[in-house]
């Protein structure tokens, strides 16, 4: 930033402000971290009170304006890369009182401006994560954090309870008292309820179809299943019921 000490800056401001305006019009580059455009309110270009990161150049000029008892007026410039010769030409029309552009310390800048002490410094760091010394099966559990694992466990428990509840309701609806584990995946009819095609006992739709067929007919075999010769008949009945509903 082409900066002056407070005394000289106050003198130059009074020279530029021939109409004795109470504001200090400052041109800022529309670029973060110099100024945060998202914190500006409306067309008045006033900084929001609760803005946490207003920008480096804005904070510096705010201190200067407060020291010389002027109200800071923000003006934004779209071009973020302006040469120092272009900066002085922007001041000639008298629209801006000063320009808050960051400039590096150089011999050419020292001839044009009074350079103050460094206002801020920037240091660069590169953070590299070290690799694990050895592989372990426990690394499989490092895919998610602890909170995610607790959430997965909770969802799994809720899902297991829900499946158990649904199974109990289905068993009650089918009026079956005791069901062995080997009987939970009984053979299903070879005819679909809606579109035809081969049956897949692993699909939920086929299991639901079997339940619908058993509900339509109360007759079951000795093991609680529909007799094989009756399956196609009841499947056709179920198909007719679905067609009438449509």
Short mmCIF file of C-alpha atoms in Angstrom, two decimals:
data_model
loop_
_atom_site.label_atom_id
_atom_site.label_comp_id
_atom_site.label_asym_id
_atom_site.label_seq_id
_atom_site.Cartn_x
_atom_site.Cartn_y
_atom_site.Cartn_z
CA UNK A 1 0.00 0.00 0.00
CA UNK A 2 1.29 3.47 -0.84
CA UNK A 3 1.22 4.61 2.76
CA UNK A 4 2.17 7.82 4.55
CA UNK A 5 2.65 8.57 8.19
CA UNK A 6 -0.41 10.00 9.96
CA UNK A 7 0.80 13.62 9.98
CA UNK A 8 1.68 13.80 6.29
CA UNK A 9 -1.39 11.79 5.38
CA UNK A 10 -3.64 14.26 7.18
CA UNK A 11 -2.03 17.16 5.32
CA UNK A 12 -2.46 15.47 1.95
CA UNK A 13 -6.06 14.62 2.74
CA UNK A 14 -6.88 18.25 3.51
CA UNK A 15 -5.18 19.26 0.25
CA UNK A 16 -7.17 16.71 -1.79
CA UNK A 17 -10.45 17.47 -0.05
CA UNK A 18 -10.89 21.05 -1.18
CA UNK A 19 -14.63 21.00 -0.37
CA UNK A 20 -13.92 19.92 3.24
CA UNK A 21 -16.00 16.76 2.99
CA UNK A 22 -16.25 14.70 6.21
CA UNK A 23 -15.63 11.45 4.30
CA UNK A 24 -12.41 9.82 3.20
CA UNK A 25 -12.97 8.21 -0.22
CA UNK A 26 -10.63 5.25 -0.57
CA UNK A 27 -10.29 3.04 -3.66
CA UNK A 28 -9.90 -0.64 -2.80
CA UNK A 29 -9.06 -3.56 -5.10
CA UNK A 30 -12.10 -5.82 -5.38
CA UNK A 31 -10.14 -8.83 -4.23
CA UNK A 32 -9.94 -10.84 -1.01
CA UNK A 33 -7.98 -10.73 1.34
CA UNK A 34 -7.56 -6.99 0.66
CA UNK A 35 -11.29 -6.37 1.10
CA UNK A 36 -14.26 -8.72 1.46
CA UNK A 37 -16.96 -7.71 -1.01
CA UNK A 38 -19.46 -10.14 0.57
CA UNK A 39 -19.46 -8.04 3.75
CA UNK A 40 -20.54 -4.84 1.97
CA UNK A 41 -24.14 -3.76 2.48
CA UNK A 42 -26.10 -2.60 -0.57
CA UNK A 43 -25.04 0.19 -2.89
CA UNK A 44 -23.74 2.32 0.00
CA UNK A 45 -20.62 0.09 0.23
CA UNK A 46 -20.62 0.18 4.01
CA UNK A 47 -19.04 -2.71 5.86
CA UNK A 48 -21.36 -5.00 7.82
CA UNK A 49 -20.94 -4.68 11.57
CA UNK A 50 -20.72 -8.43 12.22
CA UNK A 51 -18.28 -9.22 9.41
CA UNK A 52 -15.48 -11.37 10.80
CA UNK A 53 -13.02 -10.91 7.89
CA UNK A 54 -13.50 -7.48 6.31
CA UNK A 55 -10.04 -7.49 4.66
CA UNK A 56 -6.48 -6.36 5.38
CA UNK A 57 -6.57 -3.10 3.43
CA UNK A 58 -9.94 -2.14 4.92
CA UNK A 59 -8.73 -2.67 8.49
CA UNK A 60 -5.59 -0.62 7.84
CA UNK A 61 -7.51 2.28 6.27
CA UNK A 62 -10.12 2.13 9.03
CA UNK A 63 -7.40 2.77 11.63
CA UNK A 64 -6.01 5.66 9.56
CA UNK A 65 -9.42 7.25 9.00
CA UNK A 66 -10.19 7.01 12.70
CA UNK A 67 -6.83 8.64 13.55
CA UNK A 68 -7.54 11.70 11.38
CA UNK A 69 -11.24 11.81 12.37
CA UNK A 70 -12.69 11.05 8.94
CA UNK A 71 -15.46 8.68 7.92
CA UNK A 72 -14.20 5.93 5.63
CA UNK A 73 -16.03 5.63 2.28
CA UNK A 74 -15.33 2.45 0.33
CA UNK A 75 -14.87 2.52 -3.45
CA UNK A 76 -14.18 -0.72 -5.31
CA UNK A 77 -12.03 -1.14 -8.42
CA UNK A 78 -12.65 -4.16 -10.65
CA UNK A 79 -9.08 -4.46 -11.90
CA UNK A 80 -7.05 -6.23 -9.21
CA UNK A 81 -3.71 -5.80 -11.04
CA UNK A 82 -3.00 -2.11 -11.53
CA UNK A 83 0.50 -0.68 -12.03
CA UNK A 84 1.76 2.08 -9.72
CA UNK A 85 1.75 4.60 -12.60
CA UNK A 86 -1.91 3.84 -13.23
CA UNK A 87 -2.66 4.36 -9.52
CA UNK A 88 -1.55 8.00 -9.62
CA UNK A 89 -3.64 8.70 -12.72
CA UNK A 90 -6.70 7.44 -10.86
CA UNK A 91 -6.16 10.16 -8.25
CA UNK A 92 -6.02 13.03 -10.75
CA UNK A 93 -9.82 13.48 -11.35
CA UNK A 94 -10.32 14.05 -7.63
CA UNK A 95 -12.87 11.27 -7.16
CA UNK A 96 -10.70 9.33 -4.71
CA UNK A 97 -8.69 10.70 -1.84
CA UNK A 98 -6.28 7.80 -1.67
CA UNK A 99 -5.86 4.25 -2.93
CA UNK A 100 -5.45 1.22 -0.71
CA UNK A 101 -3.50 -1.10 -3.00
CA UNK A 102 -0.80 -3.38 -1.58
CA UNK A 103 2.60 -2.54 -3.08
CA UNK A 104 5.92 -4.27 -2.60
CA UNK A 105 8.85 -2.26 -1.31
CA UNK A 106 10.95 -1.21 -4.31
CA UNK A 107 13.13 1.69 -5.40
CA UNK A 108 10.54 3.05 -7.87
CA UNK A 109 7.82 2.99 -5.24
CA UNK A 110 10.08 4.73 -2.75
CA UNK A 111 10.57 7.63 -5.17
CA UNK A 112 6.81 8.15 -5.56
CA UNK A 113 5.59 7.60 -2.01
CA UNK A 114 6.62 7.78 1.60
CA UNK A 115 6.92 4.16 2.64
CA UNK A 116 6.03 3.44 6.25
CA UNK A 117 7.03 0.44 8.32
CA UNK A 118 5.75 -2.97 7.27
CA UNK A 119 2.10 -3.32 8.17
CA UNK A 120 1.86 -7.09 7.72
CA UNK A 121 4.05 -10.00 6.63
CA UNK A 122 3.24 -13.27 4.90
CA UNK A 123 4.99 -16.57 5.51
CA UNK A 124 4.42 -19.73 3.45
CA UNK A 125 4.16 -23.24 4.91
CA UNK A 126 3.69 -26.67 3.38
CA UNK A 127 2.06 -29.28 5.62
CA UNK A 128 2.71 -32.90 4.65
CA UNK A 129 1.05 -35.79 6.46
CA UNK A 130 3.47 -38.57 7.31
CA UNK A 131 2.57 -42.09 6.20
CA UNK A 132 1.80 -44.87 8.63
CA UNK A 133 4.81 -46.90 9.71
CA UNK A 134 3.11 -50.22 9.01
CA UNK A 135 -0.14 -51.51 7.61
CA UNK A 136 -2.72 -52.95 9.94
CA UNK A 137 -6.23 -54.37 9.74
CA UNK A 138 -7.28 -51.57 12.10
CA UNK A 139 -6.74 -49.14 9.22
CA UNK A 140 -10.03 -50.40 7.79
CA UNK A 141 -11.82 -48.64 10.63
CA UNK A 142 -10.09 -45.33 9.90
CA UNK A 143 -12.20 -44.73 6.82
CA UNK A 144 -14.80 -42.93 8.99
CA UNK A 145 -14.41 -41.00 12.19
CA UNK A 146 -15.82 -42.16 15.52
CA UNK A 147 -19.03 -40.15 15.15
CA UNK A 148 -19.74 -41.79 11.78
CA UNK A 149 -19.17 -45.27 13.19
CA UNK A 150 -21.57 -44.59 16.07
CA UNK A 151 -24.16 -43.37 13.57
CA UNK A 152 -23.71 -46.52 11.44
CA UNK A 153 -24.12 -48.73 14.52
CA UNK A 154 -27.25 -46.86 15.61
CA UNK A 155 -28.82 -47.12 12.15
CA UNK A 156 -27.99 -50.84 12.01
CA UNK A 157 -29.68 -51.47 15.36
CA UNK A 158 -32.79 -49.51 14.33
CA UNK A 159 -32.90 -51.38 11.03
CA UNK A 160 -32.66 -54.77 12.80
CA UNK A 161 -35.49 -53.84 15.19
CA UNK A 162 -37.63 -52.65 12.28
CA UNK A 163 -37.05 -55.88 10.31
CA UNK A 164 -37.94 -57.96 13.38
CA UNK A 165 -41.13 -55.92 13.89
CA UNK A 166 -42.17 -56.24 10.24
CA UNK A 167 -41.54 -59.99 10.34
CA UNK A 168 -43.71 -60.36 13.43
CA UNK A 169 -46.53 -58.38 11.79
CA UNK A 170 -46.30 -60.48 8.63
CA UNK A 171 -46.37 -63.72 10.61
CA UNK A 172 -49.41 -62.52 12.53
CA UNK A 173 -51.17 -61.51 9.33
CA UNK A 174 -50.46 -64.92 7.79
CA UNK A 175 -51.82 -66.60 10.95
CA UNK A 176 -48.75 -68.73 11.49
CA UNK A 177 -47.75 -69.42 15.03
CA UNK A 178 -44.25 -70.83 14.72
CA UNK A 179 -41.92 -70.49 11.76
CA UNK A 180 -38.57 -72.16 11.51
CA UNK A 181 -35.57 -70.44 10.01
CA UNK A 182 -35.53 -72.96 7.17
CA UNK A 183 -39.11 -72.00 6.26
CA UNK A 184 -38.57 -68.27 5.91
CA UNK A 185 -37.48 -68.58 2.26
CA UNK A 186 -40.12 -70.95 0.87
CA UNK A 187 -40.42 -71.62 -2.88
CA UNK A 188 -42.40 -68.95 -4.68
CA UNK A 189 -44.91 -69.30 -7.53
CA UNK A 190 -43.49 -69.29 -11.03
CA UNK A 191 -46.01 -66.69 -12.26
CA UNK A 192 -45.54 -62.98 -11.46
CA UNK A 193 -48.42 -60.87 -10.19
CA UNK A 194 -47.86 -58.12 -12.76
CA UNK A 195 -45.42 -58.67 -15.65
CA UNK A 196 -44.57 -62.25 -16.47
CA UNK A 197 -41.11 -63.75 -16.30
CA UNK A 198 -38.88 -65.98 -14.19
CA UNK A 199 -39.14 -65.68 -10.42
CA UNK A 200 -36.24 -64.71 -8.17
CA UNK A 201 -36.76 -65.72 -4.51
CA UNK A 202 -34.17 -63.19 -3.40
CA UNK A 203 -36.14 -60.18 -4.63
CA UNK A 204 -38.39 -58.42 -2.08
CA UNK A 205 -41.18 -58.11 -4.69
CA UNK A 206 -41.36 -61.90 -5.10
CA UNK A 207 -41.50 -62.42 -1.34
CA UNK A 208 -44.33 -59.87 -1.10
CA UNK A 209 -46.12 -61.67 -3.97
CA UNK A 210 -45.96 -64.91 -2.06
CA UNK A 211 -47.50 -63.23 0.96
CA UNK A 212 -50.32 -61.78 -1.14
CA UNK A 213 -51.10 -65.20 -2.58
CA UNK A 214 -51.22 -66.75 0.87
CA UNK A 215 -53.58 -64.02 2.06
CA UNK A 216 -55.93 -64.57 -0.89
CA UNK A 217 -56.31 -68.24 -0.08
CA UNK A 218 -56.53 -69.72 3.40
CA UNK A 219 -55.72 -73.26 2.30
CA UNK A 220 -52.12 -74.32 2.96
CA UNK A 221 -50.27 -77.57 2.84
CA UNK A 222 -49.06 -79.58 5.83
CA UNK A 223 -46.06 -77.26 6.27
CA UNK A 224 -48.07 -74.07 5.92
CA UNK A 225 -47.32 -73.60 2.21
CA UNK A 226 -49.61 -73.51 -0.78
CA UNK A 227 -49.89 -76.78 -2.66
CA UNK A 228 -47.93 -76.76 -5.90
CA UNK A 229 -50.96 -77.54 -8.06
CA UNK A 230 -52.86 -74.58 -6.55
CA UNK A 231 -50.12 -71.97 -7.02
CA UNK A 232 -50.85 -71.16 -10.64
CA UNK A 233 -54.58 -70.86 -9.93
CA UNK A 234 -54.08 -68.46 -7.06
CA UNK A 235 -51.48 -66.53 -9.04
CA UNK A 236 -54.05 -65.99 -11.80
CA UNK A 237 -56.57 -64.82 -9.20
CA UNK A 238 -54.08 -62.30 -7.82
CA UNK A 239 -53.33 -61.09 -11.35
CA UNK A 240 -57.03 -60.51 -12.00
CA UNK A 241 -57.41 -58.58 -8.74
CA UNK A 242 -54.51 -56.27 -9.68
CA UNK A 243 -55.92 -55.72 -13.15
CA UNK A 244 -59.35 -54.77 -11.75
CA UNK A 245 -57.74 -52.28 -9.34
CA UNK A 246 -56.02 -50.56 -12.22
#
